[in-house]
Tab-separated table of C-alpha atoms in Angstrom:
chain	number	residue	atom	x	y	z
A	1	UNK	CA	44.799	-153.327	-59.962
A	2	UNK	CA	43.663	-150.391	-61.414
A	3	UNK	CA	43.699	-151.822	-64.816
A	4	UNK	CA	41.620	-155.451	-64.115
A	5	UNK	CA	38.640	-152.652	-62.327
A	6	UNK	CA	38.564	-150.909	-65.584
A	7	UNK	CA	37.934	-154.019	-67.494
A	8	UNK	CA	35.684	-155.596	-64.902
A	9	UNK	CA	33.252	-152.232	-65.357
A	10	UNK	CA	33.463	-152.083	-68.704
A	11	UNK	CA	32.903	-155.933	-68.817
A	12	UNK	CA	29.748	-155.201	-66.476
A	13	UNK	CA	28.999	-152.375	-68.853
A	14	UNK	CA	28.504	-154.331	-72.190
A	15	UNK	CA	26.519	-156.796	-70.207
A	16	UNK	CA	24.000	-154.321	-69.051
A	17	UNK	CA	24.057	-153.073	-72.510
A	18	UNK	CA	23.850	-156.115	-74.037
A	19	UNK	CA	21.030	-157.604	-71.370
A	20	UNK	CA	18.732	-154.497	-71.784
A	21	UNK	CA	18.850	-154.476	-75.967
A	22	UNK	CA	17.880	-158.103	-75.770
A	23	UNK	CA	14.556	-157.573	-73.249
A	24	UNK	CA	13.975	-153.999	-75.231
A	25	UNK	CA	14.269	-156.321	-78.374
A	26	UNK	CA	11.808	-159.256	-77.312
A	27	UNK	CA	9.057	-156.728	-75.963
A	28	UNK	CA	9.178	-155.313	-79.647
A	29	UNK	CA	8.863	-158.936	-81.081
A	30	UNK	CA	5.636	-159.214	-79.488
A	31	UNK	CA	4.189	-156.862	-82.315
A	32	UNK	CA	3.125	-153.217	-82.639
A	33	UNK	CA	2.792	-152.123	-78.662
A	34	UNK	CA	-0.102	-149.700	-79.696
A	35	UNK	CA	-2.354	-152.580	-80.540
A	36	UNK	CA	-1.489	-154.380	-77.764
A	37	UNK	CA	-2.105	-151.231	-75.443
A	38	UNK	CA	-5.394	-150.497	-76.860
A	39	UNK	CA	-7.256	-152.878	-78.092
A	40	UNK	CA	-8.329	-154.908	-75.361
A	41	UNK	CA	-9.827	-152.236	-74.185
A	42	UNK	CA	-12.085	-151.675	-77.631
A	43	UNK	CA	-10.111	-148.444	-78.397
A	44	UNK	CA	-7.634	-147.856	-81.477
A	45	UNK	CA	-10.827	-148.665	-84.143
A	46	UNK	CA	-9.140	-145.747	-86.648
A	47	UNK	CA	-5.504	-145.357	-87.876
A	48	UNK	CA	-5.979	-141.685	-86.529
A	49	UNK	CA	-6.241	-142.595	-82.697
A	50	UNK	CA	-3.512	-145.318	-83.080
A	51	UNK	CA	-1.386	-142.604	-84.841
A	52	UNK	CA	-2.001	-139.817	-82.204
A	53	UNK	CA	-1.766	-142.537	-79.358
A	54	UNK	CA	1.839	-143.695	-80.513
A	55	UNK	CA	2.749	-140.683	-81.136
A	56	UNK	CA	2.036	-139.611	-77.044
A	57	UNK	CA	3.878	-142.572	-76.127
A	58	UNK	CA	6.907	-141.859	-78.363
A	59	UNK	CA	6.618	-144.798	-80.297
A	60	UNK	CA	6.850	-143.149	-83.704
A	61	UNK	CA	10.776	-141.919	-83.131
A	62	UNK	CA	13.309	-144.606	-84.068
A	63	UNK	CA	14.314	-147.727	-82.189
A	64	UNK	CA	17.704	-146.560	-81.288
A	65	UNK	CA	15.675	-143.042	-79.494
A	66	UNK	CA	13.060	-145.604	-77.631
A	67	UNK	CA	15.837	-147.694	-76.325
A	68	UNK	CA	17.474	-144.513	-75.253
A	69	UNK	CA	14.454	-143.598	-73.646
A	70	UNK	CA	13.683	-146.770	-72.212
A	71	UNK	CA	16.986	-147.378	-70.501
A	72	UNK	CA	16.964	-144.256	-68.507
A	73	UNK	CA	13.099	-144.572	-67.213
A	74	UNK	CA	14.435	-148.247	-65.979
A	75	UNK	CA	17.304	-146.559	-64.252
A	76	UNK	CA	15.462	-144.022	-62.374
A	77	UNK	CA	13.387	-147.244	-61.726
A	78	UNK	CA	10.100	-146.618	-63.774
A	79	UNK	CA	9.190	-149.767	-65.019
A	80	UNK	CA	6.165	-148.424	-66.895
A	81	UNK	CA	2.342	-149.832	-67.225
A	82	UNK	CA	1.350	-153.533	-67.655
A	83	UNK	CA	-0.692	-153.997	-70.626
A	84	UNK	CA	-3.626	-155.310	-69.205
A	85	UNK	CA	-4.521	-153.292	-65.995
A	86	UNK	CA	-2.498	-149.985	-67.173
A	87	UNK	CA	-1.533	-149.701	-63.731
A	88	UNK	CA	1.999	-149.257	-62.737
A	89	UNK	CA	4.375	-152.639	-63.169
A	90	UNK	CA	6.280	-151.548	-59.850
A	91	UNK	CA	2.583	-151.886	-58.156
A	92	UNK	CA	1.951	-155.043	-59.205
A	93	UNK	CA	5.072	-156.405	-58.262
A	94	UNK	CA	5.109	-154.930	-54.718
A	95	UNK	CA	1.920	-156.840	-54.044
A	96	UNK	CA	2.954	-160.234	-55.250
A	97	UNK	CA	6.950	-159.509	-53.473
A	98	UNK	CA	5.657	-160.784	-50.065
A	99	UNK	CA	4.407	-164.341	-51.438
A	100	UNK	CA	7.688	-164.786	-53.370
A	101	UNK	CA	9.781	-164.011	-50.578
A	102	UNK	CA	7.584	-166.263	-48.540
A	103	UNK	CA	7.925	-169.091	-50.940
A	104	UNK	CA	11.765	-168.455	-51.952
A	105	UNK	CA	12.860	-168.410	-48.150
A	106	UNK	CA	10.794	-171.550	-47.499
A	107	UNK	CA	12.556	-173.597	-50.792
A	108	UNK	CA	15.989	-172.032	-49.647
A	109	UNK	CA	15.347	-173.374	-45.731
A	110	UNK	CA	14.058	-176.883	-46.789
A	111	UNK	CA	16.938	-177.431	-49.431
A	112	UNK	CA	19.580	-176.170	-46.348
A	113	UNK	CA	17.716	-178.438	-43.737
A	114	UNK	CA	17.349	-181.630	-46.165
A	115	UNK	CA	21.092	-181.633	-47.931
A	116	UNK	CA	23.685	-179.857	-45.456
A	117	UNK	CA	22.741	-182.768	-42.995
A	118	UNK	CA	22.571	-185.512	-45.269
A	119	UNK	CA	26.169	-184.117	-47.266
A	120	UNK	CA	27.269	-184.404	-43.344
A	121	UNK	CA	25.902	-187.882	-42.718
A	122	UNK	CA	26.932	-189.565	-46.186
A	123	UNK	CA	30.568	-188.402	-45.768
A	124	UNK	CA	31.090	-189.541	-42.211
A	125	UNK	CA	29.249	-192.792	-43.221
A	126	UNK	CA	31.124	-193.032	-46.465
A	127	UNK	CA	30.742	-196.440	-48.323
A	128	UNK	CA	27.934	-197.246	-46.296
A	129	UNK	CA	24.210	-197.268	-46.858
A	130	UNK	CA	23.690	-194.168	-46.125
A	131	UNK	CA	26.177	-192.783	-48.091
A	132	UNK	CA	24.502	-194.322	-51.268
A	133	UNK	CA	21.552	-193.156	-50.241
A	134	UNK	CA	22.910	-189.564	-49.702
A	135	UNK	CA	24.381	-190.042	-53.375
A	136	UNK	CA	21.288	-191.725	-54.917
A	137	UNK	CA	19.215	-188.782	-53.535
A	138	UNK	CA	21.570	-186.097	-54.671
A	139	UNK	CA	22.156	-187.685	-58.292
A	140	UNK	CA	18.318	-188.202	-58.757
A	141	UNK	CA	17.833	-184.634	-57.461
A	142	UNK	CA	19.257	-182.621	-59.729
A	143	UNK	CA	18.694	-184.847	-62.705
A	144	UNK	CA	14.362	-184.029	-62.784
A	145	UNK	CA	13.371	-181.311	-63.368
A	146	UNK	CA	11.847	-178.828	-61.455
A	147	UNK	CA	8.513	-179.105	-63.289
A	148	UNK	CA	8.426	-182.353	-63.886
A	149	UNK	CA	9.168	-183.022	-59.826
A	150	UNK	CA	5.669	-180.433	-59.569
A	151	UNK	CA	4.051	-181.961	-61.715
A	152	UNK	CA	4.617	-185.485	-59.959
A	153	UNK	CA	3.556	-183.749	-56.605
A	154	UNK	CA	0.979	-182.325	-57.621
A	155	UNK	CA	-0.906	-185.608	-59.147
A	156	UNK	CA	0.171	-187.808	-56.279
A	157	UNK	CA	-0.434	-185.282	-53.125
A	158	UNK	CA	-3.738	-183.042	-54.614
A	159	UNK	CA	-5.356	-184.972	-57.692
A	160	UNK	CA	-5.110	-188.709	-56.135
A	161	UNK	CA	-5.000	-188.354	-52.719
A	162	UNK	CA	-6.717	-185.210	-52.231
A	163	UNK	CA	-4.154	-184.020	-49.255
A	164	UNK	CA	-2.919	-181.114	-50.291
A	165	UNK	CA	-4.460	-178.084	-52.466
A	166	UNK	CA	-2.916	-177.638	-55.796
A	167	UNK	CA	-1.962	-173.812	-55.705
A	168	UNK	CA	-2.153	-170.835	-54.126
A	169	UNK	CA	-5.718	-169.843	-52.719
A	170	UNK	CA	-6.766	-166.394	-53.418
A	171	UNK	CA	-5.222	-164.239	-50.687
A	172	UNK	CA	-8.040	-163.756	-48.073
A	173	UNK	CA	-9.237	-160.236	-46.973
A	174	UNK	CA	-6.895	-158.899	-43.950
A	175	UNK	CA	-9.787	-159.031	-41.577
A	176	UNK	CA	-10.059	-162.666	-42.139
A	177	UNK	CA	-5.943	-162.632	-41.387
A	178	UNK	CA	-6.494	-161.298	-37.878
A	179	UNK	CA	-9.856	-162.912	-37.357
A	180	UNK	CA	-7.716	-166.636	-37.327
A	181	UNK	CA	-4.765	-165.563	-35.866
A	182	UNK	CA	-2.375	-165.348	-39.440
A	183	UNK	CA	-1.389	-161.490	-39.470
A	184	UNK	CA	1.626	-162.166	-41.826
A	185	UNK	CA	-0.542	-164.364	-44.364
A	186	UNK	CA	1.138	-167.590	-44.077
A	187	UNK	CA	-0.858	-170.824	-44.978
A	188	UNK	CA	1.681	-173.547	-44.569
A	189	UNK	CA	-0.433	-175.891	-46.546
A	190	UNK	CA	-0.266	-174.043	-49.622
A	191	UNK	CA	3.252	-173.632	-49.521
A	192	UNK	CA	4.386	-177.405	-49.167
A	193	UNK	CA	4.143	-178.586	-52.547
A	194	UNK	CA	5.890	-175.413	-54.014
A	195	UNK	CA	8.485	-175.304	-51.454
A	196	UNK	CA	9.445	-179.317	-52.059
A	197	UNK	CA	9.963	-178.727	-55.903
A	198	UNK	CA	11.278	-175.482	-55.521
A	199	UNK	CA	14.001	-176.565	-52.857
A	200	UNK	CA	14.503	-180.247	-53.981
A	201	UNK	CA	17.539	-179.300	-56.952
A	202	UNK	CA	18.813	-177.367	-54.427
A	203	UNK	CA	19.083	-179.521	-51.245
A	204	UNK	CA	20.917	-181.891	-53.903
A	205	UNK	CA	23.727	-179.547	-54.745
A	206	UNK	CA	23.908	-178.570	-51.256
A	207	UNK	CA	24.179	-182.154	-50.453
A	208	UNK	CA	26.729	-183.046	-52.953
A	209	UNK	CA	28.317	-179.518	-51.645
A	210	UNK	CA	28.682	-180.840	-47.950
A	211	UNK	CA	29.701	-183.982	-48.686
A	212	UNK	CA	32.409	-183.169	-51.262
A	213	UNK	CA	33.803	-180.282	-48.383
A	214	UNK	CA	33.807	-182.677	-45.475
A	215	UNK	CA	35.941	-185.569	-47.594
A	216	UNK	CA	38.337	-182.744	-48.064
A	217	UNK	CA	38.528	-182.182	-44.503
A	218	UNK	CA	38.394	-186.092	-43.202
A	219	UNK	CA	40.936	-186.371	-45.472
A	220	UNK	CA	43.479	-183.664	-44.534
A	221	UNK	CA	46.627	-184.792	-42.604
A	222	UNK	CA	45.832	-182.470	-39.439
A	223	UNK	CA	42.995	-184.930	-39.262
A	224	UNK	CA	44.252	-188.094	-39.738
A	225	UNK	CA	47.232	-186.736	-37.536
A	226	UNK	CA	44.760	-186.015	-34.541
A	227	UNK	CA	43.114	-189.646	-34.696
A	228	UNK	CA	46.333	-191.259	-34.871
């Protein structure tokens, strides 16, 4: 027992290893981080500033000492600046984490309210209509693609019929929140498109899921013992 934990961590060690060289390695890809750091802002015009600049940052010691460096300011969970706004990344995620917890509970409650019942109904009507519906629906659903299923949405159900908006609005003001009675910031119609092509692959694996689970059980012998 002792032995399979000691190669699970060190398994989960190389991957973190691993993971982290590979993002550490793709930010550097993007070019020299000094130019992207200052010049939108119309700084870095002489080789002296962008020298004394990298030099603050600790860009000018080797790879191997930034990765170093890097790693442990992720693991005390300093995520650094963006690029654009220089504000702190672990700001700008807190203010978009509500929306994408909004949106990823709403895909994960329409794919468990669309496939667990229809996995349920296409096994217990098995070689029936709705079973190849159930089957049709689930093969379909996780053969498109998410985008392409967004994409489809998003021309039938905002360009041609004009029913639904195409994104996300800009968030209003909290006043306006309270004003019309939305203190948590939820505009169902904004999230119905997203939520559709978000939860659609997933209702069909949770579909295929159901159905594959209750054959199993229809099929037991306790079960064909207790309706004989």
């Amino acid at each position: 027992m002792s032995s399979f934990l000691i190669r699970r961590m060190a398994f989960v060690f190389v991957s973190l290893i691993g993971a982290t060289a590979i993002v550490f390695a793709l930010s550097r890809m993007a070019g020299d981080p000094i130019l992207l750091y200052a010049k939108p802002y119309g700084y870095g015009d002489t080789e002296e500033y962008l020298n004394n600049l990298r030099a603050h940052l600790g860009l000018d010691q080797p790879l191997v000492v930034q990765y170093v460096k890097w790693v442990w300011q992720l693991a005390q969970g300093d995520l650094g600046l963006t690029l654009l706004s220089r504000r702190p990344v672990i700001d700008v995620i807190g203010e978009k984490i509500w929306n994408t917890f909004q949106l990823a509970f709403t895909g994960w409650l329409f794919a468990t309210v669309l496939g667990v019942p229809l996995g349920v109904l296409s096994a217990v009507k098995r070689g029936t209509f709705w079973d190849y519906i159930g089957r049709g629906f689930a093969l379909f659903g996780q053969a498109l693609p998410a985008f392409w299923v967004g994409v489809m949405l998003v021309l039938v159900f905002s360009v041609t019929w004009e029913l639904l908006p195409t994104a996300f609005k800009a968030p209003p003001s909290v006043s306006d929140d309270y004003v019309h009675w939305n203190p948590w910031g939820f505009y169902p119609e904004y999230f119905i498109l997203p939520t559709i092509t978000i939860g659609w692959g997933a209702a069909a694996g949770y579909l295929r899921i159901t159905r594959s689970a209750m054959l199993e059980v229809m099929d037991s012998e306790f079960v064909k013992l207790a309706r004989a």
